[in-house]
XYZ file of C-alpha atoms in Angstrom:
413
model
C 183.275 137.786 79.604
C 184.161 137.051 82.872
C 188.585 136.582 82.973
C 187.535 133.301 84.915
C 185.182 132.051 82.137
C 188.395 132.870 79.356
C 190.917 130.637 81.637
C 187.789 128.124 82.858
C 187.519 127.632 78.591
C 191.681 126.962 78.266
C 191.522 124.993 81.010
C 188.731 122.761 79.177
C 190.720 122.261 75.783
C 193.827 122.197 77.255
C 192.247 118.370 78.522
C 190.479 117.523 75.287
C 193.575 118.555 73.563
C 195.926 116.454 75.864
C 193.723 113.552 75.811
C 193.454 113.813 71.553
C 196.340 113.571 71.333
C 197.286 110.405 73.796
C 194.926 108.759 71.516
C 196.080 110.784 67.759
C 199.839 109.252 69.243
C 198.013 105.671 69.870
C 196.969 105.528 67.463
C 200.525 106.402 65.051
C 201.102 106.689 61.304
C 200.046 104.016 59.593
C 200.818 105.206 55.958
C 201.532 102.157 53.735
C 203.659 104.151 52.034
C 205.847 104.893 54.875
C 205.443 101.586 56.399
C 207.421 100.630 52.683
C 210.066 102.826 53.622
C 210.037 101.245 57.121
C 210.527 98.057 56.011
C 213.759 98.537 53.726
C 215.919 99.022 57.177
C 213.773 97.463 59.852
C 211.208 94.636 60.177
C 208.159 94.160 60.533
C 208.687 92.975 64.663
C 211.381 96.002 64.762
C 208.355 98.008 64.085
C 205.626 95.484 66.243
C 207.811 96.518 69.182
C 208.170 100.075 69.086
C 204.262 100.360 69.192
C 204.301 98.093 71.647
C 206.245 99.476 73.990
C 204.828 103.230 72.878
C 201.573 101.741 73.981
C 201.993 100.925 77.287
C 200.117 101.992 79.649
C 197.593 103.798 77.638
C 194.912 103.868 80.161
C 196.832 104.466 83.489
C 198.379 107.537 81.453
C 195.035 108.932 81.217
C 194.407 108.734 84.127
C 197.424 110.419 84.937
C 196.699 113.288 82.717
C 193.226 113.769 84.131
C 193.467 113.785 88.087
C 196.676 115.959 87.160
C 193.922 117.785 85.319
C 191.244 117.548 88.502
C 193.791 118.915 91.126
C 194.914 121.619 89.270
C 191.460 123.273 88.990
C 190.296 122.423 92.659
C 193.071 124.521 93.544
C 192.697 127.566 91.084
C 189.468 127.673 90.301
C 188.212 127.337 94.937
C 189.602 128.846 97.512
C 191.606 125.988 98.605
C 194.589 127.516 97.811
C 193.744 130.378 99.843
C 192.630 128.517 103.079
C 195.562 126.445 102.748
C 198.029 128.940 103.141
C 195.923 130.432 105.641
C 196.109 127.792 108.293
C 199.639 127.525 107.324
C 200.404 130.986 108.249
C 198.004 130.538 111.421
C 200.714 127.358 112.446
C 203.995 129.502 111.566
C 202.702 132.810 113.307
C 202.553 134.508 110.214
C 206.243 133.850 109.572
C 205.971 134.002 105.861
C 209.158 131.877 103.870
C 208.170 129.538 106.396
C 204.762 129.502 105.416
C 206.060 129.367 101.588
C 208.380 126.803 102.564
C 205.001 124.329 104.290
C 203.035 125.441 101.549
C 205.358 124.331 98.483
C 205.767 120.733 100.903
C 202.038 120.589 100.919
C 202.122 121.157 97.506
C 204.805 118.516 96.771
C 203.621 116.080 99.153
C 200.308 116.167 97.302
C 200.788 115.474 93.925
C 203.789 113.048 95.598
C 201.331 110.362 96.788
C 198.884 111.810 93.316
C 201.373 110.333 91.208
C 203.680 107.718 93.643
C 201.401 105.541 92.341
C 201.830 105.742 88.700
C 205.520 105.990 89.253
C 205.708 102.561 90.340
C 203.336 101.132 87.485
C 205.483 103.384 84.596
C 209.230 103.512 85.865
C 209.338 100.044 87.736
C 206.500 97.129 86.324
C 206.636 97.891 83.089
C 209.846 98.742 82.962
C 210.515 95.510 83.779
C 207.747 93.835 81.831
C 209.598 95.203 78.279
C 212.970 93.634 79.698
C 214.350 97.701 80.390
C 214.870 97.804 84.575
C 217.748 95.256 85.962
C 216.164 97.937 89.811
C 215.207 95.431 92.047
C 212.686 97.346 94.068
C 214.839 98.406 96.622
C 216.729 100.386 94.526
C 213.931 101.404 92.924
C 212.961 102.784 96.305
C 215.798 104.474 96.776
C 216.422 106.076 93.021
C 212.955 107.473 93.451
C 214.162 109.137 96.572
C 216.563 111.102 95.454
C 214.589 112.503 92.523
C 212.166 113.709 94.859
C 214.714 115.197 97.439
C 217.135 116.563 94.366
C 212.667 118.208 93.933
C 212.033 118.970 97.120
C 215.428 121.307 97.734
C 215.872 122.732 94.704
C 211.812 123.371 94.031
C 212.426 125.255 97.297
C 215.228 127.033 96.518
C 213.032 128.604 93.948
C 210.006 129.068 95.776
C 211.910 130.588 98.382
C 213.988 133.131 95.381
C 211.143 133.723 93.993
C 209.138 134.707 96.563
C 212.179 136.898 97.429
C 212.339 138.668 94.494
C 208.322 139.077 93.624
C 208.273 140.647 97.258
C 211.138 142.465 97.906
C 212.126 144.518 94.218
C 207.851 144.589 93.620
C 208.394 146.582 90.597
C 212.206 145.133 89.271
C 211.608 141.399 89.936
C 209.963 140.967 85.652
C 214.191 141.576 85.411
C 215.890 140.222 88.618
C 213.971 136.758 87.852
C 214.933 136.198 84.110
C 218.790 137.389 84.867
C 218.737 134.634 87.976
C 217.462 132.142 86.009
C 219.792 133.030 82.889
C 222.453 132.438 86.067
C 221.147 128.466 87.129
C 220.873 127.564 84.516
C 224.245 128.274 83.119
C 225.831 126.762 87.060
C 223.278 123.942 86.834
C 224.967 122.955 83.756
C 228.084 122.896 85.018
C 227.391 120.854 88.629
C 225.253 118.351 87.293
C 227.845 116.257 86.514
C 229.692 117.268 89.299
C 226.307 117.222 92.245
C 223.538 114.875 90.439
C 225.273 112.275 88.334
C 227.499 111.095 91.199
C 224.104 109.966 93.275
C 222.386 108.369 90.916
C 225.141 106.097 88.406
C 228.694 104.744 89.597
C 230.917 106.498 87.055
C 234.776 105.803 85.446
C 237.245 107.734 83.344
C 237.624 105.077 80.631
C 239.368 102.300 80.446
C 242.174 103.319 77.277
C 242.408 101.666 74.411
C 241.047 102.296 70.887
C 238.563 103.662 71.729
C 239.372 106.665 74.177
C 242.216 107.542 71.332
C 239.449 107.603 68.576
C 237.377 109.229 71.205
C 239.927 112.068 71.459
C 240.889 112.361 67.824
C 237.856 113.371 67.189
C 237.850 116.199 69.047
C 240.514 116.991 68.466
C 238.943 117.582 64.996
C 236.297 119.247 65.992
C 238.517 121.593 67.975
C 236.592 121.237 71.328
C 239.249 120.651 74.450
C 237.424 117.333 76.620
C 238.994 117.153 80.420
C 237.929 112.696 80.129
C 235.229 110.722 78.869
C 233.722 108.851 81.617
C 231.369 105.330 81.751
C 228.265 105.116 83.740
C 227.045 101.950 85.197
C 223.469 102.403 83.389
C 223.277 98.284 83.263
C 222.551 97.968 86.488
C 219.317 99.819 86.497
C 218.563 98.913 82.982
C 218.904 98.694 79.230
C 217.961 102.038 77.404
C 221.541 103.049 75.845
C 222.833 107.214 75.570
C 225.656 108.786 75.579
C 226.063 112.767 76.863
C 228.474 116.036 76.498
C 228.563 118.444 79.692
C 230.465 121.339 81.992
C 232.695 123.978 79.839
C 235.285 124.859 78.245
C 238.669 122.703 79.604
C 235.879 121.214 81.876
C 233.958 119.140 79.837
C 233.427 116.324 79.997
C 231.573 112.598 78.096
C 229.843 110.856 79.583
C 229.212 107.432 78.029
C 226.118 104.230 78.971
C 227.671 101.093 79.623
C 225.460 99.628 77.284
C 226.166 101.899 74.723
C 230.357 101.054 74.874
C 228.329 96.511 74.668
C 225.651 96.723 72.360
C 228.628 99.021 69.037
C 230.870 99.254 67.382
C 233.348 102.103 67.798
C 233.049 102.921 64.773
C 228.968 103.812 65.957
C 229.988 105.017 69.476
C 232.361 107.967 67.541
C 229.484 109.076 65.592
C 227.409 108.976 68.306
C 230.155 111.486 69.793
C 229.690 113.541 66.589
C 226.043 113.544 66.993
C 226.485 115.671 70.711
C 229.894 118.270 69.529
C 227.832 119.300 66.550
C 225.697 120.519 70.137
C 229.234 121.818 71.144
C 229.967 123.527 67.424
C 226.418 124.795 67.305
C 226.443 126.266 70.683
C 223.259 125.346 71.045
C 223.052 124.240 75.072
C 223.709 128.591 75.453
C 221.354 129.383 72.446
C 218.858 127.996 74.211
C 219.664 129.195 77.832
C 219.547 132.636 76.372
C 216.047 131.527 74.700
C 214.684 130.667 77.366
C 215.482 133.557 79.584
C 213.735 136.044 76.973
C 211.292 133.312 77.280
C 210.176 133.051 80.996
C 211.003 138.104 80.799
C 208.037 137.664 78.396
C 206.439 134.844 80.671
C 206.863 138.066 83.438
C 205.108 140.336 81.597
C 202.127 138.321 81.443
C 201.728 137.082 84.353
C 202.156 140.005 86.424
C 199.103 141.686 83.698
C 196.993 138.442 83.993
C 197.446 138.526 87.920
C 196.682 141.589 88.221
C 193.486 141.583 86.338
C 191.720 138.487 87.776
C 192.923 140.011 91.608
C 190.958 143.145 89.903
C 188.216 141.007 89.005
C 188.434 138.990 91.831
C 186.981 135.902 89.862
C 189.275 134.232 91.627
C 190.300 133.480 95.025
C 193.983 135.109 95.041
C 195.859 137.335 97.601
C 199.709 138.808 95.903
C 201.551 137.916 93.606
C 204.155 136.360 95.853
C 201.564 134.982 98.099
C 202.383 131.171 97.555
C 198.753 129.971 97.177
C 199.136 131.925 93.902
C 202.148 129.499 93.088
C 198.839 126.794 91.435
C 197.346 130.086 90.194
C 200.988 130.559 88.194
C 201.851 126.881 87.312
C 198.148 126.610 85.537
C 198.781 129.639 83.637
C 202.712 128.409 82.867
C 200.591 125.529 81.445
C 198.705 127.235 79.195
C 201.361 129.185 77.926
C 203.672 125.980 77.675
C 201.017 124.272 75.847
C 200.880 127.168 72.890
C 204.722 127.408 72.975
C 205.503 123.657 72.868
C 205.416 122.853 68.695
C 208.107 126.005 68.644
C 209.901 124.543 70.854
C 210.196 120.902 69.557
C 210.832 122.626 66.358
C 213.763 123.960 67.115
C 215.198 121.356 68.528
C 215.051 119.374 65.874
C 216.185 121.542 63.793
C 219.215 121.287 66.583
C 219.458 117.525 65.998
C 219.462 117.751 62.220
C 222.796 119.958 62.689
C 224.143 118.357 64.602
C 223.557 114.565 62.845
C 224.844 117.205 60.211
C 227.850 118.443 61.905
C 228.318 113.910 62.819
C 228.452 113.064 59.658
C 231.098 115.571 58.226
C 233.582 114.615 61.171
C 233.517 111.055 60.725
C 232.659 111.205 57.142
C 231.007 107.764 57.988
C 227.372 107.067 56.455
C 227.438 103.444 56.876
C 227.610 103.966 60.869
C 225.987 106.360 61.420
C 222.793 104.820 59.753
C 223.757 101.564 61.537
C 223.998 103.308 64.850
C 220.469 104.799 64.347
C 219.277 101.158 63.386
C 220.258 99.863 66.232
C 218.965 102.729 69.009
C 215.978 102.715 67.672
C 215.479 98.452 67.987
C 218.002 98.619 71.796
C 215.261 101.371 73.207
C 212.198 99.891 71.279
C 211.758 103.609 69.535
C 208.126 103.867 67.972
C 208.560 103.781 63.915
C 205.621 105.229 62.798
C 204.852 107.344 65.003
C 201.108 110.655 64.258
C 202.549 113.662 62.505
C 200.532 115.274 64.319
C 202.794 113.666 67.657
C 205.969 114.622 65.581
C 205.033 117.626 65.818
C 204.256 118.766 68.647
C 206.144 116.956 71.178
C 209.296 115.752 69.336
C 212.293 117.299 70.196
C 214.175 115.084 67.617
C 213.535 113.686 63.705
C 212.322 109.917 63.506
C 214.550 107.303 62.845
C 213.721 107.127 59.559
C 213.796 110.729 58.813
C 217.210 111.113 60.139
C 218.155 107.649 57.816
C 217.201 109.984 55.703
C 219.036 112.424 56.090
C 221.713 109.977 55.685
C 221.150 108.187 53.092
C 220.929 111.854 50.945
C 224.117 113.222 52.663
C 226.971 113.242 50.397
C 231.042 114.418 51.550
């Protein structure tokens, strides 16, 4: 069987699998036993609100995925990608890196034009319909433009960098690309709060008072040094709640959404931060970066091998590995591999979240606030309380709300 046929089979299987998972997600878990357990902590109205929000725009979501698959298929299984590169190459007079950059811009433009109606529908229309978004249309345009700009700049640097490594270091690129990804992963984790966050949000140091005192007491108890605690004006944009840590060493920062402060007691906020401290205590961020680096090395080995096999077979239009027209082919392979490794990453993430939950309980010794936080956050964010088991296994990065509550109920000091 030709490699192109094998790739086409996996491509079609991925389409059917993606759509099937969406239908299972839509269906949820109708177990009467689960429903009975949920109603110990939530009302039927809470359950229904979560279902309605999870099912929002279902058919639009399916249509969006199908269009993405069709576009990817056209670029990979037809000469379109190579023809586009050849056309750009003529316009640039054969200047390689300019050709790479323009190809990437055209590819991004096509994706953006296809996705923008769906972004508007999901990010603006539906978020307003469910009472989350407070953005005006101009706000949404600006927010989307900033995200697009960051994506283009970051993507351009990445594509040019990878093309350079592939072209100039044909024998050792499989080592250089993972090493570069490791360095970039560390840099991004440091620069994100300094460069990216201010582009989207206004934030200020938390006011002096009992909450700040409790937060720093918790950090000292966990031997975590924090530069400061900041409050983000999320309420300007939406009603969603969140909190997170960023940075390394003495430059660690804590960011709290103002919606979290508005909707939760100080004890509940401390419980949330206890969870975030847990991620630092267990070094989850650095572990994820290191595991991602090893995965990148493995993928580089596989992609290099498969590219040579496909090029030798000549069943798919391919030039050189560093050619920009090869990008869609590599993206498709990465997507297929990502589908295979997704449940592994999801399971790892759920395990880490459970470790962080345990640390929150150990640090605060406040089971009651932990449980009330889970209940409030599920209600505030319209979380689905009865997701399908297959969806949880394959996609969920966190245990379900009920699993986290029951974990806390079982915990003993």
